[in-house]
């Protein structure tokens, strides 16, 4: 556990600390990440100023001590419901340079209270947000008194410089075992609190696990890796949430002038397949919403399962999963280069079938990440969060090439920074397009960029960034740093509609190469729905429920068309 002693209210990390270790020559490209502005997360109470009818009590609202368990208790409103499972809360401590959540504890079925606990790792002053969250408007409410002023007192086990040295001395995260969700337990901090060896994100923030430190790679580093003789490929399979990781990878790889049109490019909103290539470095995204499929064993001969939202088709489940398996077989592991990493949103049950299409000789890594999301009320409940962690552990039994990356633990400290900031549940996205750092940063999203950096580390520098940089000839580094021209290649098959969900087993690719950067997509006429109406047989049935979308409530109908 990290412990630190400073006087509360003072600058936690002196900017001219005498014990800051000098940057090694192999790490010169990290220099710009260790200076400049820190992009702050906006925690705007005025947007969610409605008050919850629940209350909160406990000493942990105002006082805590480093290394000691603190708790608060939310008292549920008995007039609304007797079922505690209908209540969901977010408890987040926000400091100037440090953010950490409090976690809900298991409760009994007849309980009228929910207890949250946390163990502070750093002293300081924090705003403690206690918010009730909902699946629909008003999305979230402040529990009366929120945000509370929390003072965390430290002790004298470590001083500021010792803490920074400790994070520097931790191993690179891509070098440790990732067979248990706990490897990623940690908290979000700015560069004022962490060491200098591993680096921080472009925003000035970094997720700091307790067991390791994430290596950070710059645009120059990525170009050096692209010049390698050995091709490397990262494949991201999922929905628009996971597409944010792909976009962060591309944003990190491109120079400022090369990404002027990223928002208007084919990459920005692809509901199909897209591949970005720089030299021998490949990033792939495939819209892969197999989590929407209910019956994975159904075939076309048994009929097509249709789900309708109001009068339109939302999905044709059994076709989608069959096509997903064919995509793995014919495209991802067809005649093309096999990926080194597959990052996908799927469950153990579906993964057990998908891996049948992955060759036994493949030596890559699979990350089946179900819980990389803030818009899931279950994860704000102790039982739901435990179930997600157990599901992740169970995936290890599917294939020895499976590793675990707990997406919720990594991202939850940034739960106020969704695309609908500061609303936690309103948006699926943990990223958004932006224009920060004078245009050098066009995709903003600390969680998506953090995962992108981790995946880069695994394919570029599996033994750690320092070891990798020492293996590179100095002339190569200088050649990359001083080079003015290079070529990127983009291939895509991006349909104009999202619904019903679909996956092409073999995309019909349109490719271009450019020394200027990403090209404009002049035909951006994307619509969520196509013109296919819900079949009459379905419309004549009673709705099985409702779902709440960003455009409002819709009726859900399900039927099988034979």
XYZ file of C-alpha atoms in Angstrom:
562
model
C 0.000 0.000 0.000
C 1.220 3.497 -0.837
C 1.556 5.800 2.172
C 2.667 9.399 2.115
C 3.121 12.134 4.686
C 2.644 15.816 3.943
C 0.950 18.738 5.622
C -2.699 18.897 4.581
C -3.420 21.839 2.322
C 0.161 22.210 1.076
C 1.468 21.304 -2.350
C 1.792 17.516 -2.247
C 4.639 17.370 -4.746
C 7.167 20.232 -4.845
C 7.883 21.069 -8.471
C 11.597 21.481 -7.763
C 12.065 18.327 -5.713
C 15.805 17.721 -5.335
C 15.358 13.970 -5.355
C 13.590 13.734 -8.713
C 15.684 11.181 -10.599
C 17.151 12.540 -13.840
C 15.592 11.300 -17.053
C 17.682 8.669 -18.786
C 18.695 9.309 -22.371
C 16.525 6.369 -23.415
C 13.490 8.205 -22.047
C 14.042 11.608 -23.614
C 10.775 11.512 -25.549
C 8.775 11.444 -22.300
C 9.993 14.926 -21.403
C 6.992 16.758 -22.870
C 4.572 14.555 -20.888
C 6.265 15.625 -17.660
C 5.570 19.329 -18.168
C 2.823 21.531 -19.537
C -0.830 21.786 -18.488
C -2.750 19.139 -16.568
C -6.209 18.649 -18.079
C -8.689 18.703 -15.209
C -11.841 16.604 -14.955
C -14.986 18.694 -14.555
C -17.104 17.647 -11.580
C -20.071 19.982 -12.069
C -22.619 19.636 -9.280
C -24.922 22.218 -10.846
C -25.800 19.787 -13.644
C -26.968 17.188 -11.137
C -28.127 19.440 -8.325
C -31.419 17.627 -7.676
C -31.388 16.177 -4.175
C -31.837 12.496 -3.401
C -34.378 11.538 -0.748
C -31.771 9.248 0.827
C -29.312 10.379 3.482
C -25.700 9.583 4.314
C -23.867 9.486 7.641
C -20.466 8.430 8.925
C -17.138 9.808 10.038
C -15.696 8.898 6.638
C -17.601 11.807 5.111
C -15.206 14.327 6.626
C -12.150 12.619 8.148
C -9.924 9.686 7.265
C -6.373 8.463 7.771
C -3.935 7.010 5.273
C -3.920 3.209 5.418
C -6.989 2.948 7.674
C -10.412 1.708 6.522
C -13.025 4.466 6.537
C -16.734 4.065 5.949
C -19.944 5.937 5.279
C -23.512 4.631 5.378
C -26.298 5.600 2.997
C -29.736 5.448 4.651
C -32.315 4.417 2.056
C -35.645 6.185 1.676
C -38.242 3.756 3.152
C -41.089 5.527 1.361
C -39.806 4.571 -2.098
C -39.160 0.835 -1.883
C -38.157 -1.876 0.540
C -35.797 -3.470 -1.979
C -32.233 -2.224 -1.556
C -31.389 -3.603 -5.018
C -33.396 -0.751 -6.544
C -30.930 1.822 -5.166
C -27.579 2.645 -6.776
C -24.994 5.104 -5.534
C -21.644 6.475 -6.610
C -19.130 7.590 -3.974
C -16.074 9.342 -5.392
C -13.315 11.299 -3.624
C -11.916 14.017 -5.876
C -8.702 15.842 -5.016
C -6.703 18.319 -7.041
C -4.273 15.613 -8.160
C -5.815 12.375 -6.912
C -9.163 10.594 -7.427
C -10.387 7.387 -5.802
C -13.774 5.648 -5.312
C -15.394 4.098 -2.257
C -16.796 0.611 -2.797
C -20.227 -0.704 -1.736
C -20.287 -3.559 0.756
C -22.635 -6.573 0.553
C -26.010 -6.069 2.231
C -28.794 -8.366 3.398
C -32.154 -8.575 1.647
C -33.983 -6.750 4.445
C -31.377 -4.013 4.807
C -32.311 -0.342 4.757
C -28.693 0.873 4.598
C -25.763 0.525 2.214
C -22.223 0.923 3.551
C -19.302 2.149 1.446
C -15.671 1.757 2.493
C -12.338 3.090 1.298
C -8.702 2.997 2.399
C -6.890 6.268 1.562
C -3.418 5.959 0.084
C -2.521 9.663 0.061
C -3.277 12.553 2.415
C -4.912 15.742 1.264
C -8.191 17.579 0.828
C -10.945 16.034 -1.274
C -14.502 16.689 -2.381
C -16.449 13.523 -1.547
C -19.331 13.128 -4.008
C -22.177 10.896 -2.810
C -24.665 10.591 -5.660
C -27.707 8.459 -6.351
C -27.641 7.312 -9.967
C -30.466 6.236 -12.284
C -30.912 4.475 -15.629
C -33.006 7.352 -16.971
C -33.459 11.104 -16.371
C -32.606 12.830 -14.102
C -29.640 10.372 -14.289
C -28.190 11.315 -10.896
C -28.949 13.273 -7.750
C -26.744 14.569 -4.975
C -27.344 13.042 -1.558
C -27.955 16.061 0.743
C -24.616 17.584 1.729
C -22.710 16.284 -1.309
C -19.975 17.058 -2.087
C -18.602 16.766 1.446
C -15.222 18.186 2.416
C -12.963 15.249 3.265
C -9.602 15.662 5.011
C -7.244 12.688 4.825
C -4.436 12.820 7.381
C -1.091 11.181 6.664
C 1.614 9.650 8.801
C 5.368 9.396 8.598
C 6.136 6.072 6.926
C 7.080 7.693 3.619
C 7.758 11.214 2.430
C 6.857 12.670 -0.941
C 10.078 11.755 -2.703
C 10.035 8.196 -1.367
C 6.578 7.693 -2.822
C 7.730 8.844 -6.250
C 10.771 6.576 -6.087
C 8.524 3.672 -5.109
C 6.296 4.111 -8.168
C 9.402 4.416 -10.355
C 10.740 1.140 -8.984
C 7.564 -0.830 -9.648
C 7.768 -3.213 -12.632
C 6.122 -2.332 -15.934
C 2.543 -3.628 -15.972
C 3.004 -5.608 -19.187
C 5.728 -7.675 -17.475
C 3.677 -9.038 -14.553
C 1.094 -11.834 -14.369
C -2.414 -10.758 -15.356
C -4.358 -13.845 -14.327
C -6.238 -12.157 -11.481
C -8.379 -8.971 -11.566
C -6.541 -7.551 -8.561
C -3.392 -6.771 -10.573
C -5.019 -3.574 -11.816
C -6.175 -2.269 -8.428
C -5.046 1.332 -8.165
C -6.025 5.003 -8.359
C -5.852 7.990 -10.695
C -3.136 10.585 -10.009
C -1.451 13.443 -11.815
C 2.256 13.695 -12.506
C 2.599 15.770 -9.320
C 2.278 12.559 -7.305
C 3.854 9.829 -9.428
C 7.440 9.195 -10.449
C 9.102 10.146 -13.727
C 10.461 6.871 -15.077
C 7.282 5.388 -16.584
C 5.585 8.645 -17.619
C 1.995 9.922 -17.591
C -0.771 10.347 -20.154
C -0.914 13.446 -22.333
C -3.538 14.879 -19.976
C -1.039 14.797 -17.100
C -2.976 11.971 -15.382
C -2.115 8.299 -15.021
C -3.725 5.254 -13.463
C -1.292 4.020 -10.807
C -1.767 0.369 -9.775
C -0.310 -0.890 -6.515
C 1.688 -3.712 -8.120
C 3.110 -2.088 -11.245
C 3.387 1.111 -13.283
C 2.091 1.620 -16.812
C 4.741 2.480 -19.392
C 3.880 5.477 -21.554
C 4.784 5.645 -25.249
C 4.986 8.835 -27.295
C 4.358 9.422 -30.989
C 8.113 9.120 -31.602
C 8.196 5.813 -29.727
C 5.331 4.480 -31.828
C 7.092 5.506 -35.043
C 10.228 3.701 -33.898
C 8.127 0.601 -33.229
C 6.495 0.945 -36.657
C 9.949 0.840 -38.245
C 10.595 -2.577 -36.708
C 10.993 -5.513 -39.081
C 8.469 -7.539 -37.066
C 4.791 -6.640 -37.712
C 2.615 -6.031 -34.643
C -1.191 -5.923 -34.601
C -3.721 -4.908 -31.949
C -7.338 -5.895 -32.677
C -10.178 -4.163 -30.820
C -13.565 -5.903 -31.136
C -16.595 -4.333 -29.505
C -18.951 -1.372 -29.602
C -18.451 2.388 -29.612
C -17.026 2.116 -26.065
C -14.146 -0.041 -27.239
C -13.816 2.011 -30.424
C -12.566 4.757 -28.117
C -9.490 2.615 -27.373
C -8.840 2.192 -31.098
C -9.224 5.942 -31.638
C -6.824 6.640 -28.768
C -4.273 4.322 -30.397
C -4.592 6.186 -33.690
C -4.458 9.583 -31.980
C -1.255 8.586 -30.180
C 0.343 7.371 -33.409
C -0.441 10.413 -35.559
C 1.362 13.715 -35.643
C -0.604 16.920 -35.236
C -1.013 17.701 -38.947
C -1.899 14.098 -39.788
C -5.030 14.083 -37.608
C -6.586 17.387 -38.574
C -9.523 15.488 -40.101
C -9.863 12.678 -37.567
C -13.406 13.722 -36.599
C -14.504 13.741 -40.255
C -12.566 10.604 -41.224
C -13.803 7.070 -41.852
C -12.349 6.035 -38.493
C -14.465 8.315 -36.350
C -17.766 6.438 -36.462
C -17.232 3.086 -38.108
C -19.954 0.482 -37.541
C -17.976 -2.120 -39.450
C -14.269 -2.824 -39.979
C -11.355 -0.393 -40.099
C -7.595 -0.908 -40.067
C -4.960 1.762 -39.495
C -1.379 0.989 -40.489
C 1.835 2.883 -39.825
C 4.815 0.905 -41.080
C 4.682 -2.512 -39.445
C 2.256 -1.408 -36.738
C -1.423 -2.255 -37.302
C -4.507 -1.207 -35.303
C -7.819 -2.926 -36.125
C -11.354 -2.141 -35.009
C -14.389 -4.309 -35.762
C -17.895 -3.515 -34.541
C -18.540 -6.749 -32.646
C -21.681 -6.513 -30.516
C -22.024 -10.209 -29.774
C -23.056 -9.322 -26.220
C -26.412 -8.388 -27.781
C -26.994 -11.999 -28.899
C -29.297 -14.035 -26.664
C -29.295 -17.498 -28.284
C -25.772 -18.297 -29.473
C -26.676 -21.856 -30.492
C -29.501 -20.898 -32.860
C -28.994 -21.291 -36.604
C -30.686 -19.790 -39.616
C -32.528 -23.073 -40.230
C -34.277 -22.659 -36.880
C -35.485 -19.216 -37.798
C -34.223 -15.742 -37.096
C -34.659 -14.201 -33.663
C -35.827 -10.623 -34.121
C -35.737 -7.887 -31.501
C -37.612 -4.688 -32.291
C -37.386 -1.280 -30.667
C -40.753 0.332 -31.320
C -41.453 -0.170 -35.036
C -37.860 -0.880 -36.154
C -35.594 -3.939 -36.104
C -32.843 -3.608 -33.500
C -31.067 -6.952 -33.914
C -31.154 -10.351 -35.557
C -29.295 -12.275 -32.887
C -28.434 -15.712 -34.217
C -27.149 -14.433 -37.568
C -24.886 -11.961 -35.789
C -23.058 -14.550 -33.712
C -22.579 -16.933 -36.625
C -21.087 -14.095 -38.649
C -18.854 -13.125 -35.722
C -17.334 -16.592 -35.681
C -16.830 -16.486 -39.443
C -15.131 -13.084 -39.107
C -12.545 -14.579 -36.758
C -11.981 -17.521 -39.068
C -11.926 -15.785 -42.448
C -10.648 -12.284 -41.683
C -8.800 -11.993 -38.389
C -7.123 -15.393 -38.784
C -7.435 -15.738 -42.544
C -4.682 -14.932 -45.003
C -3.812 -11.631 -43.316
C -1.340 -11.074 -40.477
C -2.597 -12.602 -37.261
C -3.118 -10.156 -34.377
C -0.865 -10.134 -31.327
C -3.678 -9.001 -29.003
C -7.452 -9.373 -29.206
C -9.383 -7.039 -26.917
C -13.102 -7.804 -27.036
C -16.346 -7.382 -25.135
C -17.765 -10.854 -24.528
C -18.815 -13.320 -21.842
C -17.255 -16.657 -20.928
C -20.044 -18.576 -22.665
C -19.602 -16.760 -25.968
C -15.812 -16.755 -25.675
C -15.787 -20.551 -25.365
C -17.300 -20.748 -28.859
C -15.320 -17.902 -30.396
C -11.953 -19.445 -29.475
C -12.855 -22.464 -31.600
C -12.074 -20.234 -34.578
C -8.672 -19.178 -33.213
C -5.841 -21.464 -34.384
C -4.218 -23.510 -31.582
C -0.803 -22.351 -32.820
C -1.595 -18.674 -32.235
C 0.610 -17.275 -29.461
C -1.164 -13.997 -28.749
C -3.248 -12.711 -25.828
C -7.025 -12.425 -25.441
C -8.595 -9.811 -23.162
C -12.331 -10.599 -22.798
C -13.356 -7.346 -21.134
C -17.039 -7.222 -20.240
C -16.920 -4.467 -17.665
C -15.179 -1.592 -19.444
C -18.161 0.646 -18.897
C -19.556 3.208 -16.518
C -23.133 2.891 -17.822
C -23.980 -0.282 -15.927
C -25.870 0.135 -12.668
C -24.976 -3.395 -11.556
C -21.332 -2.394 -11.078
C -22.357 0.152 -8.442
C -23.775 -2.705 -6.396
C -21.497 -5.026 -4.397
C -23.087 -8.195 -5.769
C -23.017 -6.980 -9.364
C -19.371 -5.963 -9.174
C -18.429 -9.292 -7.584
C -20.327 -11.167 -10.301
C -18.392 -9.299 -13.004
C -15.062 -10.140 -11.357
C -16.052 -13.797 -11.022
C -17.048 -13.858 -14.686
C -13.622 -12.491 -15.605
C -11.874 -15.161 -13.533
C -14.046 -17.860 -15.090
C -12.874 -16.783 -18.559
C -9.377 -17.986 -17.659
C -10.609 -21.570 -17.878
C -11.665 -21.099 -21.505
C -8.182 -20.755 -22.966
C -4.638 -20.388 -21.544
C -4.128 -17.346 -23.779
C -6.745 -15.371 -21.835
C -5.536 -12.601 -19.501
C -7.661 -10.356 -17.285
C -8.001 -6.598 -17.494
C -10.568 -5.213 -15.031
C -11.930 -2.352 -17.105
C -14.302 -1.039 -14.446
C -11.628 -0.808 -11.748
C -9.317 1.010 -14.148
C -11.930 3.456 -15.427
C -14.191 4.057 -12.429
C -12.158 6.922 -10.966
C -12.953 8.808 -14.183
C -16.692 8.100 -13.956
C -17.477 11.840 -14.012
C -15.562 12.191 -17.289
C -17.927 10.371 -19.661
C -18.985 11.919 -22.947
C -21.960 13.307 -20.979
C -19.791 14.624 -18.135
C -20.485 14.824 -15.247
C -23.352 12.336 -15.689
C -22.129 8.822 -14.922
C -24.832 6.676 -16.501
C -26.123 8.882 -19.326
C -23.387 8.016 -21.855
C -21.682 4.755 -22.815
C -18.543 6.560 -23.918
C -15.451 7.166 -21.814
C -13.910 9.211 -24.632
C -14.813 12.147 -26.854
C -13.270 14.123 -29.668
C -11.472 17.241 -28.517
C -8.773 19.723 -29.469
C -6.404 19.929 -26.526
C -2.682 20.698 -26.255
C -2.844 23.008 -29.262
C -4.362 20.284 -31.431
C -1.898 17.517 -30.591
C -4.619 15.666 -28.658
C -7.796 15.034 -30.654
C -9.225 12.076 -28.704
C -9.750 12.783 -25.009
C -10.421 9.946 -22.611
C -8.067 8.966 -19.823
C -9.429 5.382 -19.510
C -9.297 4.670 -23.263
C -5.818 6.164 -23.603
C -4.603 4.272 -20.527
C -5.698 0.938 -21.998
C -4.240 1.932 -25.373
C -0.884 2.596 -23.704
C -0.997 -0.752 -21.916
C -1.720 -2.640 -25.146
C 1.093 -0.769 -26.893
C 3.441 -1.772 -24.108
C 2.569 -5.417 -24.511
C 3.222 -5.534 -28.269
C 6.096 -3.029 -28.449
C 7.995 -3.584 -25.211
C 6.934 -6.828 -23.493
C 9.990 -6.648 -21.202
C 9.403 -2.990 -20.306
C 9.977 0.346 -22.014
C 13.482 0.870 -20.642
C 14.670 -2.517 -21.902
C 13.098 -1.820 -25.297
C 14.616 1.662 -25.642
C 18.085 0.388 -24.731
C 17.809 -2.159 -27.538
C 17.226 0.559 -30.155
C 20.150 2.077 -31.962
C 20.658 5.778 -31.182
C 20.838 6.611 -34.896
C 17.419 5.054 -35.395
C 15.928 7.219 -32.651
C 17.437 10.359 -34.151
C 16.310 9.413 -37.652
C 12.725 9.039 -36.479
C 12.831 12.213 -34.424
C 14.077 14.300 -37.352
C 12.036 12.676 -40.136
C 9.491 14.859 -41.923
C 7.616 12.440 -44.173
C 5.959 9.089 -43.667
C 2.972 7.190 -45.051
C -0.102 5.820 -43.334
C -2.528 3.278 -44.770
C -6.232 3.057 -43.904
C -8.597 0.282 -45.008
C -12.266 0.293 -44.092
C -15.721 -1.115 -44.678
C -18.008 1.127 -42.647
C -21.763 0.720 -43.233
C -23.988 3.765 -43.138
C -26.402 2.269 -40.592
C -25.941 0.602 -37.214
C -29.281 -1.183 -36.780
C -29.837 -4.037 -37.086
C -26.408 -5.000 -35.764
C -24.305 -6.847 -38.308
C -20.809 -8.254 -38.857
C -19.343 -9.059 -42.262
C -17.329 -12.247 -42.196
C -15.160 -10.804 -44.978
C -15.273 -6.991 -45.182
C -15.237 -5.359 -48.611
C -12.290 -3.066 -47.981
C -11.629 0.351 -49.465
C -8.035 1.452 -48.862
C -5.888 4.512 -49.303
C -2.319 5.521 -48.530
C -1.414 9.058 -47.575
C 1.655 11.066 -46.651
C -0.613 13.915 -45.525
C -2.655 12.117 -42.878
C -6.241 10.961 -42.478
C -8.513 11.803 -45.379
C -11.890 13.472 -45.140
C -14.950 11.279 -45.515
C -17.082 13.389 -47.825
C -20.076 11.024 -47.618
C -20.770 11.042 -43.897
C -24.473 10.230 -43.982
C -24.611 7.841 -41.042
C -27.979 6.965 -39.506
C -28.612 4.578 -36.639
C -31.566 2.826 -38.292
C -32.053 1.474 -41.781
C -35.448 1.373 -43.473
C -36.381 -2.149 -42.412
C -39.549 -2.120 -40.295
C -40.329 -4.567 -37.535
C -42.195 -7.583 -39.034
C -45.974 -7.577 -38.617
C -45.777 -10.802 -36.590
C -43.670 -9.002 -34.001
C -45.726 -5.827 -33.951
C -48.816 -7.896 -33.133
C -47.205 -9.240 -29.944
C -47.135 -7.511 -26.596
C -43.912 -5.704 -25.596
C -41.655 -7.763 -23.336
C -40.249 -4.647 -21.717
C -38.772 -1.224 -22.264
C -35.263 0.099 -22.749
C -34.116 3.634 -22.202
C -31.983 5.082 -24.966
C -30.484 8.527 -25.401
C -33.536 9.415 -27.484
C -36.011 8.202 -24.863
C -37.996 5.112 -23.832
C -38.770 2.438 -26.458
C -40.925 -0.719 -26.394
C -39.069 -4.003 -26.880
C -40.656 -6.900 -28.783
C -39.092 -10.274 -29.527
C -40.143 -12.994 -31.939
C -38.782 -15.699 -34.243
C -39.310 -15.449 -37.993
C -39.090 -18.798 -39.777
